[in-house]
Amino acid sequence: MKKIGLIVFSLVLGMFIFQSCEDQDDTAVPVNDFIWKGLNAYYLWQQNVPDLADNRFANQGELNDYLKGYSSPEQLFNHLIYKTDASGNEIDRWSRIFPDFTVLENALQGISKSNGVEFGLFYADASETTVIGYVRYILPGTDAANKNIHRGDVFYAVNGNILTGDNYSQLLNQDNYTLNMATVNSDGSVTPNDIDVFLTKSQYSEDPVYIADTYTTGSHTIGYLMYNGFYSDYDAELNTAFSEFASAGVTDLVLDLRYNGGGSIRTATYLASMITGQFNGQLFAKQQWNSKLQSIYESNNPSALTNLFSNTLSDGSSINSLNLSKVYIITTGSTASASELVINCLKPYIDVVQIGTTTIGKNVGSITLYDSPDFTSKNRNGSHRYAMQPIVLKILNKNNFGEYSSGITPTYEVHENLSSMGTLGDPTEPLYSYAIDKITNGGKPAHISEFKPYKLFKDSRNLKLLGNEMYTKGSLPASH
């Protein structure tokens, strides 16, 4: 019989009668067995799913019979996820299962197939049927970087097929396709312009530090950081950006998270420590796991539930901090998870001025579970490559606040406008310009025109395996 991890195993020994039945075979449906036991032990909403109850099965044989009733691991996984509550409210839209753990591991570090076009999609008609795409930015070193396509460009079809809410995923998930472009009219409508752009995807690792620059006006030296993903493999690059800010004597910081779907909780803690620096060792964020694991943590290792401001990275190098008491953060409806964590958890310490639109509202995080004795990557089951990324924790700030599942509303609501997207990082780009004006004189920029904003439907990160993620890495609770 496969034990399911030291602490978790001891926790459930008295609950799972079948765990002591050594003659029972838990390899009859190995992948499904891994899924059920992993979710039973770690899933945040385990107690809300009847089929994950600790007393659901009397022995391994009963569990095996249940697991054999599902035709695929994906079918079982989707059945066990707590998608909606009794009132029909959407709960878990984030947990994922992967037939190949290498794809999952790459996705968590921003490695995926890309043609370089990061885009948004909005509804083009009142019936919310037709969809229009617009280019947000182009990734350097990709196919798109060498093509005639730029930020603010609009496309209405793929391979001659009009985009809709039903076909967008199928059309845009292809490795090769042609975008059929259009022109935005003064009234906000779009007209096909007979320009086509053929694009090819290839494996790509995205450096999330997209722009790090400074702008001096009067007595203010403003640092501008466009940061597009909390990928821990690029912590050193992030720290280098702050070293450059410190060397330039930055007095104010504009942190642009408008397209940042999140990532590592640890990296989010590092970023907050770079912005500040005066709170080293103090509580930045708290983690809440399911009731079983929360009790174990609180009794045996309560410090594991906290994320503290730090003055060093995981490799021991010193964090470059700005010691700021105020930060300006740009957000949109694509700002998610670890980005929201930074906003929410900095608020008890410094003044956070949020500019843009309401964030997506992801206040929960995940962890990678492998089919191994303790669910870590060590001693994985070699018969398959399945892994899970289920939601396992909720994040709170110092004041125990974490209820923002409807998104975090901005201090100043400002929408991106397709007719004047501007150049990212340029002081005249509308949202950055708005932040500059707030920094220098607190006034609203005269050139921000009022317009009816488009309703965001999806974006390119929604098409990625883990586009909006917040995760913790390292030891699982079972190893503490």
PDB file of C-alpha atoms in Angstrom, residues 128-322:
ATOM      1  CA  GLU A 128     -21.800  39.239 -26.833  1.00  0.00           C
ATOM      2  CA  THR A 129     -21.324  36.863 -29.741  1.00  0.00           C
ATOM      3  CA  THR A 130     -18.612  38.354 -31.937  1.00  0.00           C
ATOM      4  CA  VAL A 131     -15.159  38.870 -30.438  1.00  0.00           C
ATOM      5  CA  ILE A 132     -12.432  41.330 -31.408  1.00  0.00           C
ATOM      6  CA  GLY A 133      -8.766  40.909 -30.484  1.00  0.00           C
ATOM      7  CA  TYR A 134      -6.264  43.665 -29.809  1.00  0.00           C
ATOM      8  CA  VAL A 135      -2.506  43.479 -29.343  1.00  0.00           C
ATOM      9  CA  ARG A 136      -1.268  44.439 -25.899  1.00  0.00           C
ATOM     10  CA  TYR A 137       2.441  43.878 -26.402  1.00  0.00           C
ATOM     11  CA  ILE A 138       4.893  41.839 -28.448  1.00  0.00           C
ATOM     12  CA  LEU A 139       7.393  39.513 -26.813  1.00  0.00           C
ATOM     13  CA  PRO A 140      10.990  40.088 -27.947  1.00  0.00           C
ATOM     14  CA  GLY A 141      12.743  37.333 -29.855  1.00  0.00           C
ATOM     15  CA  THR A 142       9.532  35.762 -31.138  1.00  0.00           C
ATOM     16  CA  ASP A 143       8.040  35.355 -34.601  1.00  0.00           C
ATOM     17  CA  ALA A 144       5.774  38.372 -34.073  1.00  0.00           C
ATOM     18  CA  ALA A 145       8.752  40.571 -33.215  1.00  0.00           C
ATOM     19  CA  ASN A 146       9.797  40.267 -36.873  1.00  0.00           C
ATOM     20  CA  LYS A 147       6.330  40.812 -38.340  1.00  0.00           C
ATOM     21  CA  ASN A 148       4.233  43.886 -39.076  1.00  0.00           C
ATOM     22  CA  ILE A 149       2.153  43.706 -35.918  1.00  0.00           C
ATOM     23  CA  HIS A 150       2.303  46.075 -32.971  1.00  0.00           C
ATOM     24  CA  ARG A 151       0.637  47.165 -29.738  1.00  0.00           C
ATOM     25  CA  GLY A 152      -2.828  48.573 -30.440  1.00  0.00           C
ATOM     26  CA  ASP A 153      -3.354  46.597 -33.661  1.00  0.00           C
ATOM     27  CA  VAL A 154      -6.752  44.900 -33.928  1.00  0.00           C
ATOM     28  CA  PHE A 155      -7.790  41.562 -35.444  1.00  0.00           C
ATOM     29  CA  TYR A 156     -11.302  40.304 -36.099  1.00  0.00           C
ATOM     30  CA  ALA A 157     -10.706  36.859 -37.624  1.00  0.00           C
ATOM     31  CA  VAL A 158      -8.249  33.952 -37.730  1.00  0.00           C
ATOM     32  CA  ASN A 159      -7.626  32.149 -41.019  1.00  0.00           C
ATOM     33  CA  GLY A 160     -10.673  33.945 -42.401  1.00  0.00           C
ATOM     34  CA  ASN A 161     -12.953  32.738 -39.591  1.00  0.00           C
ATOM     35  CA  ILE A 162     -14.741  35.485 -37.664  1.00  0.00           C
ATOM     36  CA  LEU A 163     -13.862  35.268 -33.968  1.00  0.00           C
ATOM     37  CA  THR A 164     -16.711  34.381 -31.599  1.00  0.00           C
ATOM     38  CA  GLY A 165     -17.054  33.420 -27.967  1.00  0.00           C
ATOM     39  CA  ASP A 166     -17.396  29.800 -29.075  1.00  0.00           C
ATOM     40  CA  ASN A 167     -14.464  29.407 -31.493  1.00  0.00           C
ATOM     41  CA  TYR A 168     -11.751  31.756 -30.197  1.00  0.00           C
ATOM     42  CA  SER A 169      -9.953  29.083 -28.181  1.00  0.00           C
ATOM     43  CA  GLN A 170      -9.813  26.559 -31.019  1.00  0.00           C
ATOM     44  CA  LEU A 171      -8.613  29.172 -33.519  1.00  0.00           C
ATOM     45  CA  LEU A 172      -5.998  30.861 -31.336  1.00  0.00           C
ATOM     46  CA  ASN A 173      -4.573  27.698 -29.798  1.00  0.00           C
ATOM     47  CA  GLN A 174      -3.183  26.497 -33.139  1.00  0.00           C
ATOM     48  CA  ASP A 175       0.587  26.473 -33.607  1.00  0.00           C
ATOM     49  CA  ASN A 176       0.277  28.369 -36.893  1.00  0.00           C
ATOM     50  CA  TYR A 177      -2.410  30.779 -37.998  1.00  0.00           C
ATOM     51  CA  THR A 178      -3.079  34.007 -39.868  1.00  0.00           C
ATOM     52  CA  LEU A 179      -4.553  36.988 -38.062  1.00  0.00           C
ATOM     53  CA  ASN A 180      -6.959  39.012 -40.201  1.00  0.00           C
ATOM     54  CA  MET A 181      -6.509  42.612 -39.137  1.00  0.00           C
ATOM     55  CA  ALA A 182      -8.917  45.547 -38.837  1.00  0.00           C
ATOM     56  CA  THR A 183      -8.957  49.297 -38.239  1.00  0.00           C
ATOM     57  CA  VAL A 184     -10.609  50.978 -35.244  1.00  0.00           C
ATOM     58  CA  ASN A 185     -12.952  53.784 -36.306  1.00  0.00           C
ATOM     59  CA  SER A 186     -13.578  56.986 -34.376  1.00  0.00           C
ATOM     60  CA  ASP A 187     -16.917  55.651 -33.110  1.00  0.00           C
ATOM     61  CA  GLY A 188     -15.258  52.547 -31.706  1.00  0.00           C
ATOM     62  CA  SER A 189     -16.354  50.195 -34.473  1.00  0.00           C
ATOM     63  CA  VAL A 190     -13.851  48.127 -36.449  1.00  0.00           C
ATOM     64  CA  THR A 191     -13.474  47.682 -40.200  1.00  0.00           C
ATOM     65  CA  PRO A 192     -11.447  44.916 -41.908  1.00  0.00           C
ATOM     66  CA  ASN A 193      -8.407  46.435 -43.642  1.00  0.00           C
ATOM     67  CA  ASP A 194      -7.191  43.527 -45.809  1.00  0.00           C
ATOM     68  CA  ILE A 195      -3.964  43.146 -43.800  1.00  0.00           C
ATOM     69  CA  ASP A 196      -3.051  39.600 -42.819  1.00  0.00           C
ATOM     70  CA  VAL A 197      -0.257  38.499 -40.478  1.00  0.00           C
ATOM     71  CA  PHE A 198       0.923  34.876 -40.489  1.00  0.00           C
ATOM     72  CA  LEU A 199       2.370  33.727 -37.151  1.00  0.00           C
ATOM     73  CA  THR A 200       4.136  30.604 -35.895  1.00  0.00           C
ATOM     74  CA  LYS A 201       4.503  29.475 -32.299  1.00  0.00           C
ATOM     75  CA  SER A 202       7.631  28.007 -30.771  1.00  0.00           C
ATOM     76  CA  GLN A 203       8.803  27.187 -27.252  1.00  0.00           C
ATOM     77  CA  TYR A 204       9.501  30.451 -25.444  1.00  0.00           C
ATOM     78  CA  SER A 205      10.684  31.487 -21.975  1.00  0.00           C
ATOM     79  CA  GLU A 206       9.319  34.895 -21.037  1.00  0.00           C
ATOM     80  CA  ASP A 207      11.433  37.296 -19.006  1.00  0.00           C
ATOM     81  CA  PRO A 208       8.700  39.005 -16.945  1.00  0.00           C
ATOM     82  CA  VAL A 209      10.756  42.177 -16.479  1.00  0.00           C
ATOM     83  CA  TYR A 210       9.409  43.658 -19.700  1.00  0.00           C
ATOM     84  CA  ILE A 211      10.380  47.294 -19.071  1.00  0.00           C
ATOM     85  CA  ALA A 212      12.460  48.847 -16.298  1.00  0.00           C
ATOM     86  CA  ASP A 213      13.145  52.520 -16.887  1.00  0.00           C
ATOM     87  CA  THR A 214      13.270  55.889 -15.157  1.00  0.00           C
ATOM     88  CA  TYR A 215      11.777  59.280 -15.937  1.00  0.00           C
ATOM     89  CA  THR A 216      12.805  62.511 -14.232  1.00  0.00           C
ATOM     90  CA  THR A 217      10.481  65.473 -13.922  1.00  0.00           C
ATOM     91  CA  GLY A 218      11.149  68.290 -11.483  1.00  0.00           C
ATOM     92  CA  SER A 219      12.210  66.850  -8.125  1.00  0.00           C
ATOM     93  CA  HIS A 220      10.828  63.394  -8.961  1.00  0.00           C
ATOM     94  CA  THR A 221      12.833  60.516 -10.378  1.00  0.00           C
ATOM     95  CA  ILE A 222      10.160  57.999 -11.281  1.00  0.00           C
ATOM     96  CA  GLY A 223      10.925  54.319 -11.710  1.00  0.00           C
ATOM     97  CA  TYR A 224       8.666  52.470 -14.127  1.00  0.00           C
ATOM     98  CA  LEU A 225       8.517  48.694 -14.013  1.00  0.00           C
ATOM     99  CA  MET A 226       6.304  46.707 -16.345  1.00  0.00           C
ATOM    100  CA  TYR A 227       6.301  43.288 -14.748  1.00  0.00           C
ATOM    101  CA  ASN A 228       4.317  40.556 -16.480  1.00  0.00           C
ATOM    102  CA  GLY A 229       4.700  37.405 -14.388  1.00  0.00           C
ATOM    103  CA  PHE A 230       5.976  36.266 -11.002  1.00  0.00           C
ATOM    104  CA  TYR A 231       8.378  33.653 -12.378  1.00  0.00           C
ATOM    105  CA  SER A 232      10.891  32.642  -9.714  1.00  0.00           C
ATOM    106  CA  ASP A 233      13.542  31.723 -12.298  1.00  0.00           C
ATOM    107  CA  TYR A 234      13.792  35.458 -13.008  1.00  0.00           C
ATOM    108  CA  ASP A 235      14.088  36.725  -9.422  1.00  0.00           C
ATOM    109  CA  ALA A 236      17.659  37.868 -10.127  1.00  0.00           C
ATOM    110  CA  GLU A 237      16.508  39.928 -13.118  1.00  0.00           C
ATOM    111  CA  LEU A 238      13.832  41.547 -10.968  1.00  0.00           C
ATOM    112  CA  ASN A 239      16.390  42.344  -8.287  1.00  0.00           C
ATOM    113  CA  THR A 240      18.712  43.844 -10.910  1.00  0.00           C
ATOM    114  CA  ALA A 241      15.940  46.192 -12.035  1.00  0.00           C
ATOM    115  CA  PHE A 242      15.618  47.487  -8.480  1.00  0.00           C
ATOM    116  CA  SER A 243      19.377  47.874  -8.215  1.00  0.00           C
ATOM    117  CA  GLU A 244      19.200  50.149 -11.244  1.00  0.00           C
ATOM    118  CA  PHE A 245      16.301  52.063  -9.692  1.00  0.00           C
ATOM    119  CA  ALA A 246      18.263  52.560  -6.481  1.00  0.00           C
ATOM    120  CA  SER A 247      21.358  53.703  -8.375  1.00  0.00           C
ATOM    121  CA  ALA A 248      19.256  56.221 -10.304  1.00  0.00           C
ATOM    122  CA  GLY A 249      17.920  57.677  -7.039  1.00  0.00           C
ATOM    123  CA  VAL A 250      14.303  56.754  -7.722  1.00  0.00           C
ATOM    124  CA  THR A 251      11.917  58.715  -5.495  1.00  0.00           C
ATOM    125  CA  ASP A 252       8.649  57.237  -6.789  1.00  0.00           C
ATOM    126  CA  LEU A 253       7.691  53.921  -8.357  1.00  0.00           C
ATOM    127  CA  VAL A 254       5.036  53.032 -10.925  1.00  0.00           C
ATOM    128  CA  LEU A 255       4.545  49.269 -10.914  1.00  0.00           C
ATOM    129  CA  ASP A 256       2.672  48.207 -14.038  1.00  0.00           C
ATOM    130  CA  LEU A 257       0.823  44.939 -13.407  1.00  0.00           C
ATOM    131  CA  ARG A 258      -1.936  45.522 -15.941  1.00  0.00           C
ATOM    132  CA  TYR A 259      -1.276  42.240 -17.793  1.00  0.00           C
ATOM    133  CA  ASN A 260       0.309  40.252 -14.952  1.00  0.00           C
ATOM    134  CA  GLY A 261      -1.562  37.012 -14.258  1.00  0.00           C
ATOM    135  CA  GLY A 262       0.536  36.132 -11.209  1.00  0.00           C
ATOM    136  CA  GLY A 263       2.862  33.293 -10.230  1.00  0.00           C
ATOM    137  CA  SER A 264       5.103  32.548  -7.255  1.00  0.00           C
ATOM    138  CA  ILE A 265       4.065  33.685  -3.761  1.00  0.00           C
ATOM    139  CA  ARG A 266       7.733  33.795  -2.780  1.00  0.00           C
ATOM    140  CA  THR A 267       8.552  36.081  -5.697  1.00  0.00           C
ATOM    141  CA  ALA A 268       5.611  38.324  -4.751  1.00  0.00           C
ATOM    142  CA  THR A 269       7.118  38.590  -1.262  1.00  0.00           C
ATOM    143  CA  TYR A 270      10.487  39.504  -2.767  1.00  0.00           C
ATOM    144  CA  LEU A 271       8.914  42.200  -4.933  1.00  0.00           C
ATOM    145  CA  ALA A 272       7.159  43.730  -1.917  1.00  0.00           C
ATOM    146  CA  SER A 273      10.498  43.670  -0.071  1.00  0.00           C
ATOM    147  CA  MET A 274      12.179  45.472  -2.985  1.00  0.00           C
ATOM    148  CA  ILE A 275       9.532  48.191  -3.002  1.00  0.00           C
ATOM    149  CA  THR A 276       9.897  48.701   0.747  1.00  0.00           C
ATOM    150  CA  GLY A 277      12.896  47.395   2.726  1.00  0.00           C
ATOM    151  CA  GLN A 278      11.998  48.942   6.056  1.00  0.00           C
ATOM    152  CA  PHE A 279       9.855  45.987   7.151  1.00  0.00           C
ATOM    153  CA  ASN A 280      12.396  43.165   6.986  1.00  0.00           C
ATOM    154  CA  GLY A 281      11.250  40.154   9.034  1.00  0.00           C
ATOM    155  CA  GLN A 282       7.711  41.452   9.509  1.00  0.00           C
ATOM    156  CA  LEU A 283       4.602  39.598   8.381  1.00  0.00           C
ATOM    157  CA  PHE A 284       3.741  40.125   4.716  1.00  0.00           C
ATOM    158  CA  ALA A 285       1.105  37.435   4.074  1.00  0.00           C
ATOM    159  CA  LYS A 286      -0.662  34.574   5.843  1.00  0.00           C
ATOM    160  CA  GLN A 287      -1.686  31.242   4.359  1.00  0.00           C
ATOM    161  CA  GLN A 288      -4.897  29.383   5.201  1.00  0.00           C
ATOM    162  CA  TRP A 289      -5.035  25.709   4.184  1.00  0.00           C
ATOM    163  CA  ASN A 290      -7.897  23.263   4.590  1.00  0.00           C
ATOM    164  CA  SER A 291      -8.967  22.617   8.183  1.00  0.00           C
ATOM    165  CA  LYS A 292      -6.944  19.387   8.541  1.00  0.00           C
ATOM    166  CA  LEU A 293      -3.650  20.877   7.363  1.00  0.00           C
ATOM    167  CA  GLN A 294      -4.255  24.214   9.078  1.00  0.00           C
ATOM    168  CA  SER A 295      -4.540  22.399  12.396  1.00  0.00           C
ATOM    169  CA  ILE A 296      -1.298  20.493  11.765  1.00  0.00           C
ATOM    170  CA  TYR A 297       0.559  23.662  10.812  1.00  0.00           C
ATOM    171  CA  GLU A 298      -0.695  25.629  13.798  1.00  0.00           C
ATOM    172  CA  SER A 299       0.284  22.835  16.193  1.00  0.00           C
ATOM    173  CA  ASN A 300       3.620  21.827  14.712  1.00  0.00           C
ATOM    174  CA  ASN A 301       5.027  24.581  12.523  1.00  0.00           C
ATOM    175  CA  PRO A 302       3.023  27.837  12.611  1.00  0.00           C
ATOM    176  CA  SER A 303       5.854  29.799  10.965  1.00  0.00           C
ATOM    177  CA  ALA A 304       5.256  27.796   7.780  1.00  0.00           C
ATOM    178  CA  LEU A 305       1.922  29.626   7.438  1.00  0.00           C
ATOM    179  CA  THR A 306       3.568  33.019   7.082  1.00  0.00           C
ATOM    180  CA  ASN A 307       5.466  34.876   4.389  1.00  0.00           C
ATOM    181  CA  LEU A 308       7.796  37.521   5.812  1.00  0.00           C
ATOM    182  CA  PHE A 309       9.397  40.547   4.226  1.00  0.00           C
ATOM    183  CA  SER A 310      12.980  39.602   3.409  1.00  0.00           C
ATOM    184  CA  ASN A 311      16.318  41.260   2.691  1.00  0.00           C
ATOM    185  CA  THR A 312      17.751  38.289   0.779  1.00  0.00           C
ATOM    186  CA  LEU A 313      16.725  36.094  -2.133  1.00  0.00           C
ATOM    187  CA  SER A 314      16.669  32.313  -1.896  1.00  0.00           C
ATOM    188  CA  ASP A 315      20.253  32.155  -3.215  1.00  0.00           C
ATOM    189  CA  GLY A 316      21.454  34.417  -0.396  1.00  0.00           C
ATOM    190  CA  SER A 317      22.004  37.534  -2.497  1.00  0.00           C
ATOM    191  CA  SER A 318      20.908  40.835  -0.974  1.00  0.00           C
ATOM    192  CA  ILE A 319      17.603  42.318  -2.043  1.00  0.00           C
ATOM    193  CA  ASN A 320      17.819  45.810  -3.519  1.00  0.00           C
ATOM    194  CA  SER A 321      15.173  47.896  -1.756  1.00  0.00           C
ATOM    195  CA  LEU A 322      13.808  51.397  -2.352  1.00  0.00           C
TER     196      LEU A 322
END
